[in-house]
Amino acid sequence: TGCAVQFERHPAHESTPGSIFASSARQKSTGSYANGQRQFPSFDWTNRVCVKLDISDLSQILQVFRGMQESLADGKGLFHRSERGNTVIKLEHRIDPQPGYFLEVWKKPLEGEAVNAGLLFTPTEALGLSLAIEQSMDVIAFGIPMVIAREAVDVK
């Protein structure tokens, strides 16, 4: 009935722009108790839905988390097209039935069935993710800082 999401930061380097990959997995089993032991829910990471979020996507996501917009692209979401298929990323602020931010990703390969995964972030989780994205923007935009040896210049 649920979903899990994992984020990976990929700094910019050489001619590759930076990004954050978001992988969502649908829940396979619910938690339970067996022989006095708690069994935690499991998730279908084999069939995960993965999207690459660039600096523009991430900036729009931050606008929703900061209350500058109620949803991505007025509810239409962000549209990604690749040689493998199409992806729609939706994020919206919700009040009912409980407050939070609902993230949903739809992937439609060129051949095959569409898959989706959705997750409601609590306001606390959304704040934490928002801060993580914000703090990652420098390396996503400019890469990991490095010292470049330069010839000494005599300044008079």
PDB file of N, CA and C in Angstrom, residues 8 11 15 35 48 55 61 63 81 98-100 154:
ATOM      1  N   GLU A   8      20.028   9.845  -4.544  1.00  0.00           N
ATOM      2  CA  GLU A   8      21.478   9.806  -4.755  1.00  0.00           C
ATOM      3  C   GLU A   8      21.907  11.119  -5.390  1.00  0.00           C
ATOM      4  N   PRO A  11      27.290  14.924  -8.256  1.00  0.00           N
ATOM      5  CA  PRO A  11      27.862  16.240  -8.548  1.00  0.00           C
ATOM      6  C   PRO A  11      28.202  16.405 -10.037  1.00  0.00           C
ATOM      7  N   SER A  15      32.062  17.514 -18.410  1.00  0.00           N
ATOM      8  CA  SER A  15      30.959  17.990 -19.258  1.00  0.00           C
ATOM      9  C   SER A  15      29.616  17.398 -18.848  1.00  0.00           C
ATOM     10  N   ASN A  35       6.081 -15.257  15.476  1.00  0.00           N
ATOM     11  CA  ASN A  35       6.874 -15.877  16.551  1.00  0.00           C
ATOM     12  C   ASN A  35       7.526 -14.828  17.454  1.00  0.00           C
ATOM     13  N   ARG A  48      12.022  -0.801  -9.439  1.00  0.00           N
ATOM     14  CA  ARG A  48      11.923   0.594  -8.990  1.00  0.00           C
ATOM     15  C   ARG A  48      11.683   1.536 -10.175  1.00  0.00           C
ATOM     16  N   ILE A  55      19.052  20.515 -12.145  1.00  0.00           N
ATOM     17  CA  ILE A  55      18.981  21.712 -11.296  1.00  0.00           C
ATOM     18  C   ILE A  55      17.646  22.452 -11.469  1.00  0.00           C
ATOM     19  N   ILE A  61      11.006  21.850  -7.401  1.00  0.00           N
ATOM     20  CA  ILE A  61      10.612  21.069  -6.220  1.00  0.00           C
ATOM     21  C   ILE A  61      10.760  21.923  -4.963  1.00  0.00           C
ATOM     22  N   GLN A  63      10.511  25.104  -4.796  1.00  0.00           N
ATOM     23  CA  GLN A  63       9.445  26.104  -4.794  1.00  0.00           C
ATOM     24  C   GLN A  63       8.165  25.541  -4.175  1.00  0.00           C
ATOM     25  N   ARG A  81      11.310  13.244 -21.390  1.00  0.00           N
ATOM     26  CA  ARG A  81      11.255  12.318 -22.522  1.00  0.00           C
ATOM     27  C   ARG A  81      12.668  11.824 -22.791  1.00  0.00           C
ATOM     28  N   GLN A  98      -4.383  14.283   5.439  1.00  0.00           N
ATOM     29  CA  GLN A  98      -3.374  14.701   6.405  1.00  0.00           C
ATOM     30  C   GLN A  98      -2.393  15.609   5.678  1.00  0.00           C
ATOM     31  N   PRO A  99      -1.793  16.555   6.401  1.00  0.00           N
ATOM     32  CA  PRO A  99      -0.889  17.502   5.742  1.00  0.00           C
ATOM     33  C   PRO A  99       0.404  16.822   5.290  1.00  0.00           C
ATOM     34  N   GLY A 100       0.894  17.277   4.152  1.00  0.00           N
ATOM     35  CA  GLY A 100       2.157  16.760   3.645  1.00  0.00           C
ATOM     36  C   GLY A 100       2.357  17.137   2.198  1.00  0.00           C
ATOM     37  N   ASP A 154      53.714  37.644  -9.811  1.00  0.00           N
ATOM     38  CA  ASP A 154      54.312  38.692  -8.976  1.00  0.00           C
ATOM     39  C   ASP A 154      53.487  39.965  -9.128  1.00  0.00           C
TER      40      ASP A 154
END
